[in-house]
mmCIF file of C-alpha atoms in Angstrom:
data_model
loop_
_atom_site.group_PDB
_atom_site.id
_atom_site.type_symbol
_atom_site.label_atom_id
_atom_site.label_comp_id
_atom_site.label_asym_id
_atom_site.label_seq_id
_atom_site.Cartn_x
_atom_site.Cartn_y
_atom_site.Cartn_z
ATOM 1 C CA MET A 290 69.975 -15.135 211.838
ATOM 2 C CA ALA A 291 68.577 -15.379 208.342
ATOM 3 C CA TYR A 292 69.761 -13.152 205.519
ATOM 4 C CA GLU A 293 67.189 -10.783 204.041
ATOM 5 C CA ALA A 294 66.993 -9.603 200.451
ATOM 6 C CA LYS A 295 67.701 -5.909 200.131
ATOM 7 C CA ASP A 296 65.399 -3.593 198.205
ATOM 8 C CA TYR A 297 67.018 -2.207 195.067
ATOM 9 C CA SER A 298 63.812 -0.892 193.479
ATOM 10 C CA LYS A 299 65.361 2.600 193.481
ATOM 11 C CA LEU A 300 67.255 1.435 190.368
ATOM 12 C CA ILE A 301 64.029 1.117 188.363
ATOM 13 C CA GLY A 302 64.014 3.902 185.802
ATOM 14 C CA MET A 303 67.798 3.845 185.410
ATOM 15 C CA ALA A 304 68.720 4.677 181.814
ATOM 16 C CA GLY A 305 69.691 1.668 179.733
ATOM 17 C CA PHE A 306 68.026 -0.906 182.024
ATOM 18 C CA SER A 307 64.392 -1.801 181.436
ATOM 19 C CA GLU A 308 62.039 -2.331 184.331
ATOM 20 C CA ALA A 309 61.476 -5.927 183.201
ATOM 21 C CA LEU A 310 65.219 -6.656 183.158
ATOM 22 C CA LEU A 311 65.743 -5.155 186.609
ATOM 23 C CA LYS A 312 62.740 -6.917 188.153
ATOM 24 C CA ASN A 313 63.923 -10.254 186.726
ATOM 25 C CA HIS A 314 67.399 -9.557 188.079
ATOM 26 C CA PHE A 315 66.020 -8.668 191.526
ATOM 27 C CA THR A 316 64.009 -11.914 191.558
ATOM 28 C CA LEU A 317 67.120 -13.909 190.701
ATOM 29 C CA TYR A 318 68.998 -12.174 193.523
ATOM 30 C CA GLN A 319 66.163 -12.898 195.969
ATOM 31 C CA GLY A 320 66.505 -16.575 195.021
ATOM 32 C CA TYR A 321 70.155 -16.510 196.073
ATOM 33 C CA VAL A 322 69.181 -15.026 199.431
ATOM 34 C CA THR A 323 66.452 -17.643 199.931
ATOM 35 C CA ASN A 324 68.733 -20.511 198.940
ATOM 36 C CA THR A 325 71.583 -19.250 201.146
ATOM 37 C CA ASN A 326 69.206 -19.404 204.106
ATOM 38 C CA LYS A 327 67.893 -22.853 203.117
ATOM 39 C CA VAL A 328 71.377 -24.318 202.727
ATOM 40 C CA LEU A 329 72.525 -22.844 206.047
ATOM 41 C CA ASP A 330 69.448 -24.254 207.808
ATOM 42 C CA ILE A 331 69.945 -27.742 206.361
ATOM 43 C CA LEU A 332 73.667 -27.706 207.190
ATOM 44 C CA ALA A 333 72.912 -26.679 210.788
ATOM 45 C CA LYS A 334 70.440 -29.544 211.130
ATOM 46 C CA MET A 335 72.896 -32.012 209.634
ATOM 47 C CA LEU A 336 75.586 -30.812 212.042
ATOM 48 C CA ALA A 337 73.216 -31.173 215.012
ATOM 49 C CA ASP A 338 72.241 -34.666 213.808
ATOM 50 C CA GLY A 339 75.870 -35.739 213.382
ATOM 51 C CA ALA A 340 75.422 -36.193 209.632
ATOM 52 C CA THR A 341 78.596 -34.392 208.588
ATOM 53 C CA ALA A 342 80.460 -37.401 207.195
ATOM 54 C CA THR A 343 78.034 -37.738 204.296
ATOM 55 C CA PRO A 344 78.191 -36.867 200.617
ATOM 56 C CA GLU A 345 75.064 -34.739 201.095
ATOM 57 C CA TYR A 346 76.749 -32.590 203.732
ATOM 58 C CA ALA A 347 79.841 -32.161 201.544
ATOM 59 C CA GLU A 348 77.799 -31.172 198.505
ATOM 60 C CA LEU A 349 75.737 -28.682 200.493
ATOM 61 C CA LYS A 350 78.927 -27.128 201.864
ATOM 62 C CA ARG A 351 80.114 -26.704 198.275
ATOM 63 C CA ARG A 352 76.727 -25.339 197.200
ATOM 64 C CA LEU A 353 76.821 -22.740 199.967
ATOM 65 C CA GLY A 354 79.662 -20.924 198.168
ATOM 66 C CA TRP A 355 77.560 -20.629 195.002
ATOM 67 C CA GLU A 356 74.436 -19.364 196.755
ATOM 68 C CA PHE A 357 76.198 -17.057 199.239
ATOM 69 C CA ASN A 358 78.479 -15.477 196.634
ATOM 70 C CA GLY A 359 75.544 -15.158 194.235
ATOM 71 C CA MET A 360 73.762 -13.195 196.945
ATOM 72 C CA ARG A 361 76.718 -11.030 197.924
ATOM 73 C CA LEU A 362 78.015 -10.319 194.396
ATOM 74 C CA HIS A 363 74.563 -9.155 193.316
ATOM 75 C CA GLU A 364 74.335 -6.873 196.353
ATOM 76 C CA ILE A 365 77.659 -5.233 195.536
ATOM 77 C CA TYR A 366 76.693 -4.984 191.855
ATOM 78 C CA PHE A 367 73.335 -3.320 192.573
ATOM 79 C CA GLU A 368 74.949 -1.011 195.129
ATOM 80 C CA ASN A 369 77.493 0.263 192.598
ATOM 81 C CA LEU A 370 74.690 1.202 190.175
ATOM 82 C CA GLY A 371 72.369 4.187 190.179
ATOM 83 C CA GLY A 372 74.965 6.907 189.803
ATOM 84 C CA ASN A 373 75.707 9.224 186.915
ATOM 85 C CA GLY A 374 78.779 7.318 185.702
ATOM 86 C CA SER A 375 81.206 10.174 186.393
ATOM 87 C CA ILE A 376 84.136 9.384 188.639
ATOM 88 C CA ASP A 377 85.411 12.194 190.838
ATOM 89 C CA GLN A 378 88.763 12.863 189.162
ATOM 90 C CA ALA A 379 90.018 14.440 192.405
ATOM 91 C CA GLY A 380 88.870 11.468 194.497
ATOM 92 C CA LYS A 381 91.031 8.774 196.043
ATOM 93 C CA LEU A 382 89.676 5.996 193.783
ATOM 94 C CA ALA A 383 90.456 7.916 190.576
ATOM 95 C CA ALA A 384 93.953 8.635 191.903
ATOM 96 C CA LYS A 385 94.479 4.978 192.839
ATOM 97 C CA ILE A 386 93.231 3.769 189.449
ATOM 98 C CA ALA A 387 95.577 6.189 187.667
ATOM 99 C CA ALA A 388 98.515 5.140 189.861
ATOM 100 C CA ASP A 389 97.942 1.403 189.376
ATOM 101 C CA PHE A 390 96.905 1.374 185.706
ATOM 102 C CA GLY A 391 98.762 4.416 184.365
ATOM 103 C CA SER A 392 95.522 6.307 183.714
ATOM 104 C CA TYR A 393 91.789 6.035 184.232
ATOM 105 C CA GLU A 394 91.437 5.418 180.482
ATOM 106 C CA ALA A 395 93.845 2.448 180.609
ATOM 107 C CA TRP A 396 91.907 0.957 183.514
ATOM 108 C CA GLU A 397 88.565 1.441 181.758
ATOM 109 C CA LYS A 398 89.879 -0.150 178.556
ATOM 110 C CA ASP A 399 91.035 -3.192 180.539
ATOM 111 C CA PHE A 400 87.808 -3.432 182.592
ATOM 112 C CA ARG A 401 85.628 -3.198 179.483
ATOM 113 C CA ALA A 402 87.775 -5.834 177.745
ATOM 114 C CA THR A 403 87.464 -8.091 180.780
ATOM 115 C CA GLY A 404 83.677 -7.719 180.778
ATOM 116 C CA ALA A 405 83.477 -8.337 177.024
ATOM 117 C CA MET A 406 85.290 -11.685 177.180
ATOM 118 C CA ARG A 407 83.341 -14.705 175.975
ATOM 119 C CA GLY A 408 81.606 -16.607 178.717
ATOM 120 C CA ILE A 409 79.452 -15.923 181.724
ATOM 121 C CA GLY A 410 80.631 -14.390 184.949
ATOM 122 C CA TRP A 411 81.669 -11.137 186.529
ATOM 123 C CA ALA A 412 84.177 -8.397 185.785
ATOM 124 C CA VAL A 413 85.533 -7.205 189.116
ATOM 125 C CA LEU A 414 87.936 -4.473 190.125
ATOM 126 C CA TYR A 415 89.604 -5.855 193.247
ATOM 127 C CA GLN A 416 91.992 -4.315 195.724
ATOM 128 C CA ASP A 417 94.696 -6.639 196.998
ATOM 129 C CA SER A 418 94.665 -6.284 200.776
ATOM 130 C CA ALA A 419 98.352 -7.276 201.007
ATOM 131 C CA THR A 420 99.654 -4.599 198.625
ATOM 132 C CA GLY A 421 96.730 -2.202 198.117
ATOM 133 C CA LYS A 422 97.105 -2.671 194.343
ATOM 134 C CA LEU A 423 93.992 -2.559 192.156
ATOM 135 C CA ILE A 424 93.544 -5.431 189.688
ATOM 136 C CA ASN A 425 90.761 -6.289 187.230
ATOM 137 C CA PHE A 426 89.707 -9.934 187.383
ATOM 138 C CA TRP A 427 87.309 -12.213 185.527
ATOM 139 C CA VAL A 428 85.289 -14.352 187.918
ATOM 140 C CA ASN A 429 83.789 -17.238 185.982
ATOM 141 C CA GLU A 430 81.340 -18.558 188.558
ATOM 142 C CA HIS A 431 80.092 -17.120 191.841
ATOM 143 C CA ASP A 432 82.259 -19.477 193.850
ATOM 144 C CA VAL A 433 85.308 -19.832 191.566
ATOM 145 C CA ALA A 434 88.313 -17.586 190.849
ATOM 146 C CA HIS A 435 87.944 -14.957 193.557
ATOM 147 C CA PRO A 436 91.444 -13.785 194.435
ATOM 148 C CA ALA A 437 92.172 -14.591 198.081
ATOM 149 C CA GLY A 438 92.565 -11.581 200.340
ATOM 150 C CA CYS A 439 91.120 -9.102 197.853
ATOM 151 C CA THR A 440 88.234 -6.684 198.312
ATOM 152 C CA PRO A 441 85.769 -6.101 195.454
ATOM 153 C CA ILE A 442 85.652 -2.393 194.605
ATOM 154 C CA LEU A 443 83.492 -2.399 191.456
ATOM 155 C CA ILE A 444 81.476 -5.309 190.075
ATOM 156 C CA MET A 445 79.848 -5.747 186.683
ATOM 157 C CA ASP A 446 77.548 -8.737 186.192
ATOM 158 C CA VAL A 447 78.098 -10.261 182.756
ATOM 159 C CA PHE A 448 75.876 -13.300 183.096
ATOM 160 C CA GLU A 449 73.237 -13.233 180.350
ATOM 161 C CA HIS A 450 70.423 -12.327 182.754
ATOM 162 C CA ALA A 451 72.106 -8.953 183.328
ATOM 163 C CA PHE A 452 71.698 -7.807 179.729
ATOM 164 C CA MET A 453 70.069 -10.168 177.215
ATOM 165 C CA LEU A 454 66.484 -9.026 177.752
ATOM 166 C CA ASP A 455 67.464 -5.472 176.781
ATOM 167 C CA TYR A 456 70.500 -5.997 174.559
ATOM 168 C CA GLY A 457 70.342 -9.532 173.172
ATOM 169 C CA LEU A 458 73.889 -10.547 172.258
ATOM 170 C CA LYS A 459 75.146 -6.934 172.222
ATOM 171 C CA ARG A 460 77.166 -7.123 175.434
ATOM 172 C CA PRO A 461 79.214 -4.003 174.556
ATOM 173 C CA ASP A 462 75.979 -1.956 174.539
ATOM 174 C CA TYR A 463 75.170 -3.273 178.019
ATOM 175 C CA ILE A 464 78.701 -2.437 179.198
ATOM 176 C CA GLU A 465 78.200 1.103 177.886
ATOM 177 C CA ALA A 466 74.930 1.396 179.851
ATOM 178 C CA PHE A 467 76.650 -0.001 182.931
ATOM 179 C CA PHE A 468 79.388 2.643 182.754
ATOM 180 C CA LYS A 469 76.812 5.420 182.399
ATOM 181 C CA ASN A 470 75.170 4.284 185.646
ATOM 182 C CA ILE A 471 78.114 3.555 187.940
ATOM 183 C CA ASP A 472 77.797 5.007 191.407
ATOM 184 C CA TRP A 473 81.466 5.796 191.911
ATOM 185 C CA LYS A 474 80.883 6.978 195.475
ATOM 186 C CA ALA A 475 79.740 3.467 196.426
ATOM 187 C CA ALA A 476 82.796 1.971 194.742
ATOM 188 C CA GLU A 477 85.160 4.465 196.360
ATOM 189 C CA ALA A 478 83.688 3.707 199.799
ATOM 190 C CA ARG A 479 84.997 0.125 199.451
ATOM 191 C CA LEU A 480 88.573 1.267 198.859
ATOM 192 C CA LYS A 481 90.910 0.726 201.812
#
């Protein structure tokens, strides 16, 4: 069964994100969906043809992680946007953040600092499935540095395509716009 790109056009008009930036971002995401399907199709054919002991098969298996995670990370990112940026202070996610980081403010300071680091990638609030603890991580590439056994709760894309059209090199301004548009209900729904 092929993956299908989801429609995130409801985000158009979101404050701090131009229509051009969002449409470019949606197109990039759709490319990840398309390429995930292409790689899976080619791998299935190679498996059926007995061509698994080849460098091509190995490289496509490695490429699948990039394309699939590019697809899935963008979906989670778009799904945690479109809100008003206000976390429910009485909600379970706010309570968990305060318990694990000392306060919401301490968590936010760390998450913003993670997203502002030099380089391309993702700032991700993960929940460790073994302990339940929340941890902010930097994920450098789609397929590198994801903590094993952790669930993404909140994702911020900090690849240049997520902000440069609107903000140039002013990543902190993008991060500010991101925080104003977080859909905390979507993030809280991922919490175990």
